[in-house]
Amino acid sequence: MSVDADRDDRDLEAELASSTAGRTGIPVDAVCVGCGRVRVKRATLVEMEVEPQIDPSTLEATDCTSFKHVCYSCQSATWWNPVAVLTGLLESERGE
């Protein structure tokens, strides 16, 4: 997915820059299992049960498992299901 391509008119770069996305890990679009809200979150490969030596730019959401992260709508830590690995944002961060 291109950095310039927004999902449903969302500003993915702004969501990633927000403190609510997290500080470590690769950017994924994920859905909260509690409220159904879709947001950009950061999750490590280990959190998503992916081998750490895998190149994240080759991942598909189906390669990743749910991970725990804070949902500000639910006001708790909850499970998030990855729906897309945001390779455009990942490449932008890497300077590619």
PDB file of N, CA and C in Angstrom:
ATOM      1  N   MET A   1       0.851  -1.181   0.000  1.00  0.00           N
ATOM      2  CA  MET A   1       0.000   0.000   0.000  1.00  0.00           C
ATOM      3  C   MET A   1       0.884   1.225   0.000  1.00  0.00           C
ATOM      4  N   SER A   2       0.561   2.153  -0.798  1.00  0.00           N
ATOM      5  CA  SER A   2       1.325   3.391  -0.903  1.00  0.00           C
ATOM      6  C   SER A   2       1.092   4.267   0.322  1.00  0.00           C
ATOM      7  N   VAL A   3       2.133   5.021   0.684  1.00  0.00           N
ATOM      8  CA  VAL A   3       2.000   5.969   1.788  1.00  0.00           C
ATOM      9  C   VAL A   3       0.903   6.984   1.490  1.00  0.00           C
ATOM     10  N   ASP A   4       0.786   7.350   0.230  1.00  0.00           N
ATOM     11  CA  ASP A   4      -0.188   8.366  -0.162  1.00  0.00           C
ATOM     12  C   ASP A   4      -1.613   7.836  -0.215  1.00  0.00           C
ATOM     13  N   ALA A   5      -1.776   6.534  -0.220  1.00  0.00           N
ATOM     14  CA  ALA A   5      -3.118   5.950  -0.316  1.00  0.00           C
ATOM     15  C   ALA A   5      -3.727   5.866   1.076  1.00  0.00           C
ATOM     16  N   ASP A   6      -4.834   6.527   1.251  1.00  0.00           N
ATOM     17  CA  ASP A   6      -5.531   6.494   2.535  1.00  0.00           C
ATOM     18  C   ASP A   6      -6.638   5.458   2.473  1.00  0.00           C
ATOM     19  N   ARG A   7      -6.915   4.817   3.575  1.00  0.00           N
ATOM     20  CA  ARG A   7      -8.012   3.873   3.680  1.00  0.00           C
ATOM     21  C   ARG A   7      -9.206   4.652   4.202  1.00  0.00           C
ATOM     22  N   ASP A   8     -10.276   4.647   3.447  1.00  0.00           N
ATOM     23  CA  ASP A   8     -11.514   5.325   3.869  1.00  0.00           C
ATOM     24  C   ASP A   8     -11.264   6.776   4.253  1.00  0.00           C
ATOM     25  N   ASP A   9     -10.424   7.474   3.473  1.00  0.00           N
ATOM     26  CA  ASP A   9     -10.106   8.887   3.714  1.00  0.00           C
ATOM     27  C   ASP A   9      -9.419   9.139   5.052  1.00  0.00           C
ATOM     28  N   ARG A  10      -8.764   8.139   5.605  1.00  0.00           N
ATOM     29  CA  ARG A  10      -8.002   8.315   6.845  1.00  0.00           C
ATOM     30  C   ARG A  10      -6.596   8.768   6.496  1.00  0.00           C
ATOM     31  N   ASP A  11      -5.991   9.547   7.361  1.00  0.00           N
ATOM     32  CA  ASP A  11      -4.606   9.973   7.192  1.00  0.00           C
ATOM     33  C   ASP A  11      -3.727   8.967   7.945  1.00  0.00           C
ATOM     34  N   LEU A  12      -3.249   7.964   7.222  1.00  0.00           N
ATOM     35  CA  LEU A  12      -2.489   6.891   7.855  1.00  0.00           C
ATOM     36  C   LEU A  12      -1.181   7.380   8.458  1.00  0.00           C
ATOM     37  N   GLU A  13      -0.532   8.333   7.810  1.00  0.00           N
ATOM     38  CA  GLU A  13       0.713   8.872   8.358  1.00  0.00           C
ATOM     39  C   GLU A  13       0.462   9.570   9.692  1.00  0.00           C
ATOM     40  N   ALA A  14      -0.622  10.311   9.800  1.00  0.00           N
ATOM     41  CA  ALA A  14      -0.953  10.995  11.062  1.00  0.00           C
ATOM     42  C   ALA A  14      -1.298   9.977  12.141  1.00  0.00           C
ATOM     43  N   GLU A  15      -2.032   8.923  11.767  1.00  0.00           N
ATOM     44  CA  GLU A  15      -2.352   7.881  12.754  1.00  0.00           C
ATOM     45  C   GLU A  15      -1.082   7.216  13.261  1.00  0.00           C
ATOM     46  N   LEU A  16      -0.135   6.952  12.344  1.00  0.00           N
ATOM     47  CA  LEU A  16       1.121   6.320  12.747  1.00  0.00           C
ATOM     48  C   LEU A  16       1.937   7.242  13.639  1.00  0.00           C
ATOM     49  N   ALA A  17       1.914   8.535  13.373  1.00  0.00           N
ATOM     50  CA  ALA A  17       2.680   9.500  14.164  1.00  0.00           C
ATOM     51  C   ALA A  17       2.077   9.718  15.548  1.00  0.00           C
ATOM     52  N   SER A  18       0.825   9.377  15.725  1.00  0.00           N
ATOM     53  CA  SER A  18       0.145   9.571  17.004  1.00  0.00           C
ATOM     54  C   SER A  18       0.720   8.630  18.067  1.00  0.00           C
ATOM     55  N   SER A  19       0.754   9.106  19.295  1.00  0.00           N
ATOM     56  CA  SER A  19       1.242   8.264  20.394  1.00  0.00           C
ATOM     57  C   SER A  19       0.354   7.044  20.616  1.00  0.00           C
ATOM     58  N   THR A  20      -0.880   7.081  20.135  1.00  0.00           N
ATOM     59  CA  THR A  20      -1.790   5.948  20.326  1.00  0.00           C
ATOM     60  C   THR A  20      -1.429   4.756  19.438  1.00  0.00           C
ATOM     61  N   ALA A  21      -0.555   4.968  18.448  1.00  0.00           N
ATOM     62  CA  ALA A  21      -0.136   3.876  17.567  1.00  0.00           C
ATOM     63  C   ALA A  21       0.899   2.981  18.230  1.00  0.00           C
ATOM     64  N   GLY A  22       1.596   3.516  19.211  1.00  0.00           N
ATOM     65  CA  GLY A  22       2.670   2.768  19.850  1.00  0.00           C
ATOM     66  C   GLY A  22       4.017   3.277  19.376  1.00  0.00           C
ATOM     67  N   ARG A  23       5.067   2.763  20.000  1.00  0.00           N
ATOM     68  CA  ARG A  23       6.412   3.269  19.709  1.00  0.00           C
ATOM     69  C   ARG A  23       7.296   2.281  18.985  1.00  0.00           C
ATOM     70  N   THR A  24       7.032   0.983  19.124  1.00  0.00           N
ATOM     71  CA  THR A  24       7.910  -0.007  18.502  1.00  0.00           C
ATOM     72  C   THR A  24       7.108  -0.964  17.639  1.00  0.00           C
ATOM     73  N   GLY A  25       7.772  -1.465  16.630  1.00  0.00           N
ATOM     74  CA  GLY A  25       7.148  -2.442  15.755  1.00  0.00           C
ATOM     75  C   GLY A  25       6.857  -1.875  14.388  1.00  0.00           C
ATOM     76  N   ILE A  26       6.291  -2.731  13.548  1.00  0.00           N
ATOM     77  CA  ILE A  26       5.962  -2.322  12.182  1.00  0.00           C
ATOM     78  C   ILE A  26       4.532  -1.792  12.142  1.00  0.00           C
ATOM     79  N   PRO A  27       4.244  -0.896  11.213  1.00  0.00           N
ATOM     80  CA  PRO A  27       2.890  -0.349  11.129  1.00  0.00           C
ATOM     81  C   PRO A  27       1.920  -1.335  10.468  1.00  0.00           C
ATOM     82  N   VAL A  28       0.810  -1.568  11.153  1.00  0.00           N
ATOM     83  CA  VAL A  28      -0.254  -2.400  10.607  1.00  0.00           C
ATOM     84  C   VAL A  28      -1.581  -1.686  10.805  1.00  0.00           C
ATOM     85  N   ASP A  29      -2.486  -1.912   9.891  1.00  0.00           N
ATOM     86  CA  ASP A  29      -3.855  -1.469  10.088  1.00  0.00           C
ATOM     87  C   ASP A  29      -4.528  -2.622  10.810  1.00  0.00           C
ATOM     88  N   ALA A  30      -5.181  -2.345  11.918  1.00  0.00           N
ATOM     89  CA  ALA A  30      -5.747  -3.415  12.726  1.00  0.00           C
ATOM     90  C   ALA A  30      -7.115  -3.015  13.257  1.00  0.00           C
ATOM     91  N   VAL A  31      -7.920  -4.017  13.532  1.00  0.00           N
ATOM     92  CA  VAL A  31      -9.266  -3.795  14.054  1.00  0.00           C
ATOM     93  C   VAL A  31      -9.320  -4.288  15.504  1.00  0.00           C
ATOM     94  N   CYS A  32      -9.876  -3.455  16.380  1.00  0.00           N
ATOM     95  CA  CYS A  32     -10.040  -3.801  17.794  1.00  0.00           C
ATOM     96  C   CYS A  32     -11.168  -4.833  17.901  1.00  0.00           C
ATOM     97  N   VAL A  33     -10.914  -5.937  18.614  1.00  0.00           N
ATOM     98  CA  VAL A  33     -11.954  -6.956  18.753  1.00  0.00           C
ATOM     99  C   VAL A  33     -13.058  -6.507  19.709  1.00  0.00           C
ATOM    100  N   GLY A  34     -12.781  -5.492  20.509  1.00  0.00           N
ATOM    101  CA  GLY A  34     -13.786  -5.003  21.446  1.00  0.00           C
ATOM    102  C   GLY A  34     -14.829  -4.103  20.808  1.00  0.00           C
ATOM    103  N   CYS A  35     -14.369  -3.079  20.092  1.00  0.00           N
ATOM    104  CA  CYS A  35     -15.301  -2.079  19.552  1.00  0.00           C
ATOM    105  C   CYS A  35     -15.371  -2.055  18.031  1.00  0.00           C
ATOM    106  N   GLY A  36     -14.454  -2.749  17.359  1.00  0.00           N
ATOM    107  CA  GLY A  36     -14.466  -2.782  15.905  1.00  0.00           C
ATOM    108  C   GLY A  36     -13.790  -1.604  15.229  1.00  0.00           C
ATOM    109  N   ARG A  37     -13.170  -0.734  16.019  1.00  0.00           N
ATOM    110  CA  ARG A  37     -12.486   0.433  15.462  1.00  0.00           C
ATOM    111  C   ARG A  37     -11.235  -0.007  14.718  1.00  0.00           C
ATOM    112  N   VAL A  38     -10.988   0.575  13.551  1.00  0.00           N
ATOM    113  CA  VAL A  38      -9.793   0.269  12.768  1.00  0.00           C
ATOM    114  C   VAL A  38      -8.829   1.440  12.896  1.00  0.00           C
ATOM    115  N   ARG A  39      -7.591   1.148  13.285  1.00  0.00           N
ATOM    116  CA  ARG A  39      -6.564   2.179  13.480  1.00  0.00           C
ATOM    117  C   ARG A  39      -5.209   1.624  13.078  1.00  0.00           C
ATOM    118  N   VAL A  40      -4.271   2.523  12.808  1.00  0.00           N
ATOM    119  CA  VAL A  40      -2.884   2.137  12.587  1.00  0.00           C
ATOM    120  C   VAL A  40      -2.271   1.886  13.961  1.00  0.00           C
ATOM    121  N   LYS A  41      -1.648   0.735  14.103  1.00  0.00           N
ATOM    122  CA  LYS A  41      -0.946   0.370  15.332  1.00  0.00           C
ATOM    123  C   LYS A  41       0.429  -0.143  14.961  1.00  0.00           C
ATOM    124  N   ARG A  42       1.331  -0.103  15.916  1.00  0.00           N
ATOM    125  CA  ARG A  42       2.646  -0.715  15.751  1.00  0.00           C
ATOM    126  C   ARG A  42       2.662  -2.000  16.568  1.00  0.00           C
ATOM    127  N   ALA A  43       3.189  -3.051  15.971  1.00  0.00           N
ATOM    128  CA  ALA A  43       3.347  -4.316  16.681  1.00  0.00           C
ATOM    129  C   ALA A  43       4.646  -4.955  16.210  1.00  0.00           C
ATOM    130  N   THR A  44       5.326  -5.606  17.120  1.00  0.00           N
ATOM    131  CA  THR A  44       6.563  -6.291  16.736  1.00  0.00           C
ATOM    132  C   THR A  44       6.212  -7.607  16.068  1.00  0.00           C
ATOM    133  N   LEU A  45       7.165  -8.119  15.307  1.00  0.00           N
ATOM    134  CA  LEU A  45       6.965  -9.407  14.654  1.00  0.00           C
ATOM    135  C   LEU A  45       6.721 -10.503  15.689  1.00  0.00           C
ATOM    136  N   VAL A  46       7.438 -10.447  16.796  1.00  0.00           N
ATOM    137  CA  VAL A  46       7.269 -11.445  17.849  1.00  0.00           C
ATOM    138  C   VAL A  46       5.851 -11.392  18.427  1.00  0.00           C
ATOM    139  N   GLU A  47       5.329 -10.175  18.657  1.00  0.00           N
ATOM    140  CA  GLU A  47       3.958 -10.036  19.171  1.00  0.00           C
ATOM    141  C   GLU A  47       2.934 -10.661  18.232  1.00  0.00           C
ATOM    142  N   MET A  48       3.218 -10.604  16.921  1.00  0.00           N
ATOM    143  CA  MET A  48       2.287 -11.144  15.930  1.00  0.00           C
ATOM    144  C   MET A  48       2.663 -12.568  15.511  1.00  0.00           C
ATOM    145  N   GLU A  49       3.562 -13.176  16.293  1.00  0.00           N
ATOM    146  CA  GLU A  49       4.008 -14.556  16.085  1.00  0.00           C
ATOM    147  C   GLU A  49       4.572 -14.804  14.688  1.00  0.00           C
ATOM    148  N   VAL A  50       5.421 -13.864  14.260  1.00  0.00           N
ATOM    149  CA  VAL A  50       6.122 -13.970  12.990  1.00  0.00           C
ATOM    150  C   VAL A  50       7.606 -14.095  13.320  1.00  0.00           C
ATOM    151  N   GLU A  51       8.308 -14.958  12.584  1.00  0.00           N
ATOM    152  CA  GLU A  51       9.740 -15.125  12.802  1.00  0.00           C
ATOM    153  C   GLU A  51      10.451 -13.782  12.656  1.00  0.00           C
ATOM    154  N   PRO A  52      11.269 -13.389  13.639  1.00  0.00           N
ATOM    155  CA  PRO A  52      11.895 -12.064  13.631  1.00  0.00           C
ATOM    156  C   PRO A  52      12.823 -11.804  12.446  1.00  0.00           C
ATOM    157  N   GLN A  53      13.346 -12.841  11.809  1.00  0.00           N
ATOM    158  CA  GLN A  53      14.262 -12.625  10.685  1.00  0.00           C
ATOM    159  C   GLN A  53      13.533 -12.386   9.362  1.00  0.00           C
ATOM    160  N   ILE A  54      12.219 -12.497   9.337  1.00  0.00           N
ATOM    161  CA  ILE A  54      11.417 -12.271   8.121  1.00  0.00           C
ATOM    162  C   ILE A  54      11.457 -10.780   7.755  1.00  0.00           C
ATOM    163  N   ASP A  55      11.531 -10.510   6.478  1.00  0.00           N
ATOM    164  CA  ASP A  55      11.471  -9.127   5.992  1.00  0.00           C
ATOM    165  C   ASP A  55      10.019  -8.654   6.110  1.00  0.00           C
ATOM    166  N   PRO A  56       9.742  -7.658   6.953  1.00  0.00           N
ATOM    167  CA  PRO A  56       8.358  -7.212   7.160  1.00  0.00           C
ATOM    168  C   PRO A  56       7.664  -6.725   5.895  1.00  0.00           C
ATOM    169  N   SER A  57       8.441  -6.262   4.917  1.00  0.00           N
ATOM    170  CA  SER A  57       7.813  -5.751   3.698  1.00  0.00           C
ATOM    171  C   SER A  57       7.205  -6.864   2.847  1.00  0.00           C
ATOM    172  N   THR A  58       7.509  -8.118   3.164  1.00  0.00           N
ATOM    173  CA  THR A  58       6.950  -9.248   2.424  1.00  0.00           C
ATOM    174  C   THR A  58       5.735  -9.859   3.118  1.00  0.00           C
ATOM    175  N   LEU A  59       5.390  -9.354   4.291  1.00  0.00           N
ATOM    176  CA  LEU A  59       4.284  -9.928   5.073  1.00  0.00           C
ATOM    177  C   LEU A  59       2.920  -9.535   4.535  1.00  0.00           C
ATOM    178  N   GLU A  60       1.994 -10.415   4.730  1.00  0.00           N
ATOM    179  CA  GLU A  60       0.575 -10.149   4.508  1.00  0.00           C
ATOM    180  C   GLU A  60      -0.098 -10.209   5.877  1.00  0.00           C
ATOM    181  N   ALA A  61      -1.232  -9.568   6.017  1.00  0.00           N
ATOM    182  CA  ALA A  61      -1.952  -9.576   7.295  1.00  0.00           C
ATOM    183  C   ALA A  61      -2.279 -10.998   7.736  1.00  0.00           C
ATOM    184  N   THR A  62      -2.530 -11.879   6.783  1.00  0.00           N
ATOM    185  CA  THR A  62      -2.869 -13.267   7.121  1.00  0.00           C
ATOM    186  C   THR A  62      -1.688 -14.032   7.709  1.00  0.00           C
ATOM    187  N   ASP A  63      -0.466 -13.492   7.571  1.00  0.00           N
ATOM    188  CA  ASP A  63       0.721 -14.105   8.163  1.00  0.00           C
ATOM    189  C   ASP A  63       0.844 -13.777   9.647  1.00  0.00           C
ATOM    190  N   CYS A  64       0.071 -12.806  10.114  1.00  0.00           N
ATOM    191  CA  CYS A  64       0.201 -12.265  11.468  1.00  0.00           C
ATOM    192  C   CYS A  64      -0.974 -12.705  12.353  1.00  0.00           C
ATOM    193  N   THR A  65      -0.678 -12.883  13.641  1.00  0.00           N
ATOM    194  CA  THR A  65      -1.736 -13.189  14.595  1.00  0.00           C
ATOM    195  C   THR A  65      -2.163 -11.929  15.333  1.00  0.00           C
ATOM    196  N   SER A  66      -3.223 -12.034  16.100  1.00  0.00           N
ATOM    197  CA  SER A  66      -3.701 -10.921  16.926  1.00  0.00           C
ATOM    198  C   SER A  66      -2.626 -10.520  17.926  1.00  0.00           C
ATOM    199  N   PHE A  67      -2.662  -9.268  18.324  1.00  0.00           N
ATOM    200  CA  PHE A  67      -1.723  -8.760  19.316  1.00  0.00           C
ATOM    201  C   PHE A  67      -2.477  -7.857  20.279  1.00  0.00           C
ATOM    202  N   LYS A  68      -1.919  -7.696  21.469  1.00  0.00           N
ATOM    203  CA  LYS A  68      -2.552  -6.843  22.466  1.00  0.00           C
ATOM    204  C   LYS A  68      -2.012  -5.426  22.375  1.00  0.00           C
ATOM    205  N   HIS A  69      -2.935  -4.459  22.458  1.00  0.00           N
ATOM    206  CA  HIS A  69      -2.567  -3.046  22.385  1.00  0.00           C
ATOM    207  C   HIS A  69      -3.691  -2.258  23.048  1.00  0.00           C
ATOM    208  N   VAL A  70      -3.407  -1.040  23.432  1.00  0.00           N
ATOM    209  CA  VAL A  70      -4.418  -0.192  24.057  1.00  0.00           C
ATOM    210  C   VAL A  70      -5.434   0.270  23.020  1.00  0.00           C
ATOM    211  N   CYS A  71      -6.704   0.225  23.394  1.00  0.00           N
ATOM    212  CA  CYS A  71      -7.768   0.825  22.587  1.00  0.00           C
ATOM    213  C   CYS A  71      -8.344   1.962  23.421  1.00  0.00           C
ATOM    214  N   TYR A  72      -8.232   3.159  22.896  1.00  0.00           N
ATOM    215  CA  TYR A  72      -8.708   4.313  23.651  1.00  0.00           C
ATOM    216  C   TYR A  72     -10.231   4.420  23.623  1.00  0.00           C
ATOM    217  N   SER A  73     -10.875   3.815  22.640  1.00  0.00           N
ATOM    218  CA  SER A  73     -12.344   3.780  22.630  1.00  0.00           C
ATOM    219  C   SER A  73     -12.866   2.847  23.716  1.00  0.00           C
ATOM    220  N   CYS A  74     -12.217   1.673  23.834  1.00  0.00           N
ATOM    221  CA  CYS A  74     -12.620   0.687  24.855  1.00  0.00           C
ATOM    222  C   CYS A  74     -12.073   1.052  26.234  1.00  0.00           C
ATOM    223  N   GLN A  75     -11.073   1.920  26.261  1.00  0.00           N
ATOM    224  CA  GLN A  75     -10.388   2.353  27.478  1.00  0.00           C
ATOM    225  C   GLN A  75      -9.732   1.188  28.215  1.00  0.00           C
ATOM    226  N   SER A  76      -9.106   0.302  27.429  1.00  0.00           N
ATOM    227  CA  SER A  76      -8.375  -0.820  28.025  1.00  0.00           C
ATOM    228  C   SER A  76      -7.428  -1.422  26.991  1.00  0.00           C
ATOM    229  N   ALA A  77      -6.572  -2.310  27.473  1.00  0.00           N
ATOM    230  CA  ALA A  77      -5.740  -3.087  26.560  1.00  0.00           C
ATOM    231  C   ALA A  77      -6.608  -4.214  26.043  1.00  0.00           C
ATOM    232  N   THR A  78      -6.615  -4.390  24.743  1.00  0.00           N
ATOM    233  CA  THR A  78      -7.467  -5.402  24.130  1.00  0.00           C
ATOM    234  C   THR A  78      -6.745  -6.023  22.947  1.00  0.00           C
ATOM    235  N   TRP A  79      -7.342  -6.996  22.336  1.00  0.00           N
ATOM    236  CA  TRP A  79      -6.751  -7.665  21.179  1.00  0.00           C
ATOM    237  C   TRP A  79      -7.090  -6.920  19.903  1.00  0.00           C
ATOM    238  N   TRP A  80      -6.119  -6.863  19.011  1.00  0.00           N
ATOM    239  CA  TRP A  80      -6.275  -6.237  17.699  1.00  0.00           C
ATOM    240  C   TRP A  80      -5.931  -7.270  16.640  1.00  0.00           C
ATOM    241  N   ASN A  81      -6.746  -7.347  15.599  1.00  0.00           N
ATOM    242  CA  ASN A  81      -6.495  -8.244  14.469  1.00  0.00           C
ATOM    243  C   ASN A  81      -5.945  -7.444  13.301  1.00  0.00           C
ATOM    244  N   PRO A  82      -4.741  -7.795  12.826  1.00  0.00           N
ATOM    245  CA  PRO A  82      -4.192  -7.095  11.665  1.00  0.00           C
ATOM    246  C   PRO A  82      -5.059  -7.318  10.422  1.00  0.00           C
ATOM    247  N   VAL A  83      -5.339  -6.237   9.699  1.00  0.00           N
ATOM    248  CA  VAL A  83      -6.073  -6.350   8.440  1.00  0.00           C
ATOM    249  C   VAL A  83      -5.195  -5.972   7.248  1.00  0.00           C
ATOM    250  N   ALA A  84      -4.073  -5.290   7.510  1.00  0.00           N
ATOM    251  CA  ALA A  84      -3.126  -4.948   6.445  1.00  0.00           C
ATOM    252  C   ALA A  84      -1.785  -4.578   7.063  1.00  0.00           C
ATOM    253  N   VAL A  85      -0.715  -5.053   6.447  1.00  0.00           N
ATOM    254  CA  VAL A  85       0.626  -4.598   6.803  1.00  0.00           C
ATOM    255  C   VAL A  85       0.871  -3.379   5.925  1.00  0.00           C
ATOM    256  N   LEU A  86       1.143  -2.258   6.541  1.00  0.00           N
ATOM    257  CA  LEU A  86       1.254  -0.988   5.812  1.00  0.00           C
ATOM    258  C   LEU A  86       2.670  -0.815   5.283  1.00  0.00           C
ATOM    259  N   THR A  87       2.960  -1.537   4.205  1.00  0.00           N
ATOM    260  CA  THR A  87       4.313  -1.547   3.655  1.00  0.00           C
ATOM    261  C   THR A  87       4.744  -0.179   3.142  1.00  0.00           C
ATOM    262  N   GLY A  88       3.808   0.624   2.661  1.00  0.00           N
ATOM    263  CA  GLY A  88       4.164   1.974   2.214  1.00  0.00           C
ATOM    264  C   GLY A  88       4.700   2.815   3.352  1.00  0.00           C
ATOM    265  N   LEU A  89       4.060   2.744   4.504  1.00  0.00           N
ATOM    266  CA  LEU A  89       4.538   3.480   5.677  1.00  0.00           C
ATOM    267  C   LEU A  89       5.858   2.904   6.168  1.00  0.00           C
ATOM    268  N   LEU A  90       5.984   1.591   6.122  1.00  0.00           N
ATOM    269  CA  LEU A  90       7.217   0.927   6.532  1.00  0.00           C
ATOM    270  C   LEU A  90       8.384   1.371   5.658  1.00  0.00           C
ATOM    271  N   GLU A  91       8.177   1.395   4.353  1.00  0.00           N
ATOM    272  CA  GLU A  91       9.236   1.813   3.430  1.00  0.00           C
ATOM    273  C   GLU A  91       9.560   3.295   3.601  1.00  0.00           C
ATOM    274  N   SER A  92       8.559   4.091   3.881  1.00  0.00           N
ATOM    275  CA  SER A  92       8.773   5.519   4.114  1.00  0.00           C
ATOM    276  C   SER A  92       9.657   5.738   5.350  1.00  0.00           C
ATOM    277  N   GLU A  93       9.406   4.968   6.395  1.00  0.00           N
ATOM    278  CA  GLU A  93      10.218   5.071   7.610  1.00  0.00           C
ATOM    279  C   GLU A  93      11.663   4.648   7.377  1.00  0.00           C
ATOM    280  N   ARG A  94      11.833   3.656   6.529  1.00  0.00           N
ATOM    281  CA  ARG A  94      13.166   3.156   6.226  1.00  0.00           C
ATOM    282  C   ARG A  94      13.926   4.060   5.267  1.00  0.00           C
ATOM    283  N   GLY A  95      13.205   4.983   4.621  1.00  0.00           N
ATOM    284  CA  GLY A  95      13.819   5.884   3.660  1.00  0.00           C
ATOM    285  C   GLY A  95      13.981   5.261   2.283  1.00  0.00           C
ATOM    286  N   GLU A  96      13.168   4.252   1.997  1.00  0.00           N
ATOM    287  CA  GLU A  96      13.261   3.571   0.696  1.00  0.00           C
ATOM    288  C   GLU A  96      12.457   4.278  -0.352  1.00  0.00           C
TER     289      GLU A  96
END
